[in-house]
mmCIF file of C-alpha atoms in Angstrom:
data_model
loop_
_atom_site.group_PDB
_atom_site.id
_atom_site.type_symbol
_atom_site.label_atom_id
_atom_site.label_comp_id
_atom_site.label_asym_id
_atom_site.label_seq_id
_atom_site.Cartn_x
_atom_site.Cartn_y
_atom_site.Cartn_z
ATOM 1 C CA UNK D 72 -36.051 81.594 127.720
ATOM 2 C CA UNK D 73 -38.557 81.239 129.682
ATOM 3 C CA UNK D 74 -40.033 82.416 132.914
ATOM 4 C CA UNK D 75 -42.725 80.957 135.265
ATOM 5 C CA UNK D 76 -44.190 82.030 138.567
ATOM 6 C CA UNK D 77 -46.342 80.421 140.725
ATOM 7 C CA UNK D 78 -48.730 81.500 143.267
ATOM 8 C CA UNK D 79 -51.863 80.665 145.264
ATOM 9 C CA UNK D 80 -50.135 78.394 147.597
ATOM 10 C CA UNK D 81 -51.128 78.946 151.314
ATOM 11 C CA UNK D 82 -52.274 76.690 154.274
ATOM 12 C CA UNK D 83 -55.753 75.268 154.087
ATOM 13 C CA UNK D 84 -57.539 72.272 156.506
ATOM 14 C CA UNK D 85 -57.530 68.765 155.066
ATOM 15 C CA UNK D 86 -60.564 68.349 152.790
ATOM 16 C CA UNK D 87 -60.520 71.899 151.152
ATOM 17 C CA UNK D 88 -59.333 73.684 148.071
ATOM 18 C CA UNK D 89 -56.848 75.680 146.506
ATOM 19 C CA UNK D 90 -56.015 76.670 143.080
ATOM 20 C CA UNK D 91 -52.705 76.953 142.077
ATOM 21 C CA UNK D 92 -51.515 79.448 139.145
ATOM 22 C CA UNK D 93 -48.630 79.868 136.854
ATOM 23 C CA UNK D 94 -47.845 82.245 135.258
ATOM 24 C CA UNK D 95 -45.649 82.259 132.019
ATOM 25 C CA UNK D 96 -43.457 84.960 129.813
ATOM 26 C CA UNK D 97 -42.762 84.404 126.549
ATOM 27 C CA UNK D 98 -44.710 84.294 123.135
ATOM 28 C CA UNK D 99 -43.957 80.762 122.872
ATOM 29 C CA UNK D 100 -46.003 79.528 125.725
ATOM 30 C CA UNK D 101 -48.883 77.938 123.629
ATOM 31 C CA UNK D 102 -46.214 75.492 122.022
ATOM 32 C CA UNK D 103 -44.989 74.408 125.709
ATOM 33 C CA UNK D 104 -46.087 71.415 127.618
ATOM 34 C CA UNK D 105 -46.897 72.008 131.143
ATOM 35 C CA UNK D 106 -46.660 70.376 134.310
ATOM 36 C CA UNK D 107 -46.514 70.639 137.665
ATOM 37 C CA UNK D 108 -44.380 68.849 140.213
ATOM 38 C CA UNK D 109 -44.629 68.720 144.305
ATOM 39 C CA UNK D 110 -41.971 68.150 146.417
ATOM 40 C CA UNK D 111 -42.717 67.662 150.145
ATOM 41 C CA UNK D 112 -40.910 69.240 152.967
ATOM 42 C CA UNK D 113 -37.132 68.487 154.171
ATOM 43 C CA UNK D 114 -37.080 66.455 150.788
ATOM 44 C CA UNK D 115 -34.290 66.810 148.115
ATOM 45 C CA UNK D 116 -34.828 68.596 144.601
ATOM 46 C CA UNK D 117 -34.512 64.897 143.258
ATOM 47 C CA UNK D 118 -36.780 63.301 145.496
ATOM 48 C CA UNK D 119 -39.169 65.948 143.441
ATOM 49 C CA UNK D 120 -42.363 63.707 142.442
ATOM 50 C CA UNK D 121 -44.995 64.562 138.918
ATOM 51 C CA UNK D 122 -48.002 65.872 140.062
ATOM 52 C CA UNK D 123 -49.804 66.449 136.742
ATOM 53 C CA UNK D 124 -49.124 67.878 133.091
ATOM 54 C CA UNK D 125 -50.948 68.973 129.715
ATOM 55 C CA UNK D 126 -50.290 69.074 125.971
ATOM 56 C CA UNK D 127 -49.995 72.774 124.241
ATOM 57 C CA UNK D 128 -53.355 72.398 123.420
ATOM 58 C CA UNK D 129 -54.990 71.450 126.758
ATOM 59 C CA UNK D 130 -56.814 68.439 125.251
ATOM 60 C CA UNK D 131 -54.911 65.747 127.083
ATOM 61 C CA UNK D 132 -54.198 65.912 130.046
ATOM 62 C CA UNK D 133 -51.801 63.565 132.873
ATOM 63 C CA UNK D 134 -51.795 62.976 136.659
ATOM 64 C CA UNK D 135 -50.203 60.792 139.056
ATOM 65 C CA UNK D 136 -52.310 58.249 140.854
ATOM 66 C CA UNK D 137 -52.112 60.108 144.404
ATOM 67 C CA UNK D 138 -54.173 63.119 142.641
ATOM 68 C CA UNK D 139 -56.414 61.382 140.414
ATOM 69 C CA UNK D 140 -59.948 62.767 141.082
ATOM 70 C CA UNK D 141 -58.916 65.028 142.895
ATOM 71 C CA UNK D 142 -56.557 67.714 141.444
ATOM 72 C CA UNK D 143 -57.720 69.301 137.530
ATOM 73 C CA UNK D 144 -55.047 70.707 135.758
ATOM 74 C CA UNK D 145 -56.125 73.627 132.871
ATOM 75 C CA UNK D 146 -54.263 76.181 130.993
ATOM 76 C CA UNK D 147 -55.572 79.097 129.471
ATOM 77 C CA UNK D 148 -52.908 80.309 126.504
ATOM 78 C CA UNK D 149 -54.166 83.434 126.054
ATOM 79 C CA UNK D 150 -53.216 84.720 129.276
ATOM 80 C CA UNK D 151 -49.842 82.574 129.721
ATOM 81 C CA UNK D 152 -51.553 80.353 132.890
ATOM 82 C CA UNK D 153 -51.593 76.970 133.575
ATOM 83 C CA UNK D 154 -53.554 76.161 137.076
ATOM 84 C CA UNK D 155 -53.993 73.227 139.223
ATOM 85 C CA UNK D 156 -56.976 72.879 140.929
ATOM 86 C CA UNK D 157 -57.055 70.940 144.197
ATOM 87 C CA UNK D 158 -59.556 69.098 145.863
ATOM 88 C CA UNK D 159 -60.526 67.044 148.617
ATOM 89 C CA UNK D 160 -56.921 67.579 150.264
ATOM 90 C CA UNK D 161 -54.826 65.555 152.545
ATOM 91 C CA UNK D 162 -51.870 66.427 154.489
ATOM 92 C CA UNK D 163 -50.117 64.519 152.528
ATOM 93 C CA UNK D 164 -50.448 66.684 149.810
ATOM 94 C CA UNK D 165 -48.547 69.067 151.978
ATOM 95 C CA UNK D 166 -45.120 70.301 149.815
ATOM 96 C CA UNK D 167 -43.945 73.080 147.754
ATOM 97 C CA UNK D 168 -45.359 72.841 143.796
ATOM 98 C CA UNK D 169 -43.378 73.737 140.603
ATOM 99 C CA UNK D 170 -44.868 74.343 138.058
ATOM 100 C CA UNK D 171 -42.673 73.199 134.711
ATOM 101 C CA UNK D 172 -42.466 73.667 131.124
ATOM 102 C CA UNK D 173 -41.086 71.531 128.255
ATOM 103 C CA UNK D 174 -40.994 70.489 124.692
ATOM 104 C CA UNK D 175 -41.994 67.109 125.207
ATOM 105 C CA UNK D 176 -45.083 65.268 125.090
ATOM 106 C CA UNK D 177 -47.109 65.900 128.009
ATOM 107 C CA UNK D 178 -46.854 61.962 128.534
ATOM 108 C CA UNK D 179 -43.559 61.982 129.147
ATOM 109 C CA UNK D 180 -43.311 65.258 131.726
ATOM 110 C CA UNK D 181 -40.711 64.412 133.992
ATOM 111 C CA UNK D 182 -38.178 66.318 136.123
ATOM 112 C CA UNK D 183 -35.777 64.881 133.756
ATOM 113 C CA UNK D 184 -37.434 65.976 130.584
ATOM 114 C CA UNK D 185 -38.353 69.761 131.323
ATOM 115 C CA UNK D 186 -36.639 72.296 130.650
ATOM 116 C CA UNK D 187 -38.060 75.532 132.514
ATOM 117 C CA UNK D 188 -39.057 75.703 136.141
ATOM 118 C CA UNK D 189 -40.383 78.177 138.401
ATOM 119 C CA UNK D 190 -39.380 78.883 141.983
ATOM 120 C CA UNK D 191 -42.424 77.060 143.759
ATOM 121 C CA UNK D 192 -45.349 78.006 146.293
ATOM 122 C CA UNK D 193 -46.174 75.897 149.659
ATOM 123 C CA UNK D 194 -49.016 74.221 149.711
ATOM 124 C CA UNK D 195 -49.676 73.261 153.997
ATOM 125 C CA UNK D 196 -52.601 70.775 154.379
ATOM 126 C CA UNK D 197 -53.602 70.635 158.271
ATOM 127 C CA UNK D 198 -54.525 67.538 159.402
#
């Protein structure tokens, strides 16, 4: 089993920066791919949308075309954290972010294919 908990989430003026964090329990962390996953307000858990993900390792890394450039995800396994950094922001980056873990290759993170998810945090982009 394991647990995840995000935080960091908070309103912020379109072109800033947040940084996202999640954080994991478990010993198996390391061997987990990680992702995270937005899903924007008065939308349904299915219309939930990939945001980015990352191998155990943190050597490859994946990330929707809407965030490309612009969003940097990183994990750091000795302290159980995967973060998403995030740039240059747009209100329509404006939802609530899960952040996801799985035994799959972090090419194929989808909400289909992961098995662990944490609760969210809002992310509120002003325009």
């Amino acid at each position: 089993q394991v647990q995840l908990l995000e935080s960091g989430g908070g309103l912020v003026p379109a072109g800033g920066s947040l940084r996202l964090s999640c954080a994991a329990s478990g010993r198996t962390f390391s061997s987990y791919t990680m992702g995270w996953f937005r899903q924007a307000p008065g939308k349904d858990r299915k219309d939930r949308r990939f945001v980015a993900a990352i191998n155990w390792s943190g050597g490859s890394t994946y990330y929707a075309d809407s965030v490309k450039g612009r969003f940097t995800i990183s994990r750091d396994n000795a302290k159980n954290t995967v973060y998403l950094q995030m740039n240059s922001l747009k209100p329509e980056d404006t939802a609530v972010y899960n952040c996801a873990s799985g035994r799959v290759p972090a090419n194929l993170a989808q909400t289909s294919t992961m098995d662990y998810w944490g609760k969210g945090t809002l992310v509120n982009v002003s325009s």
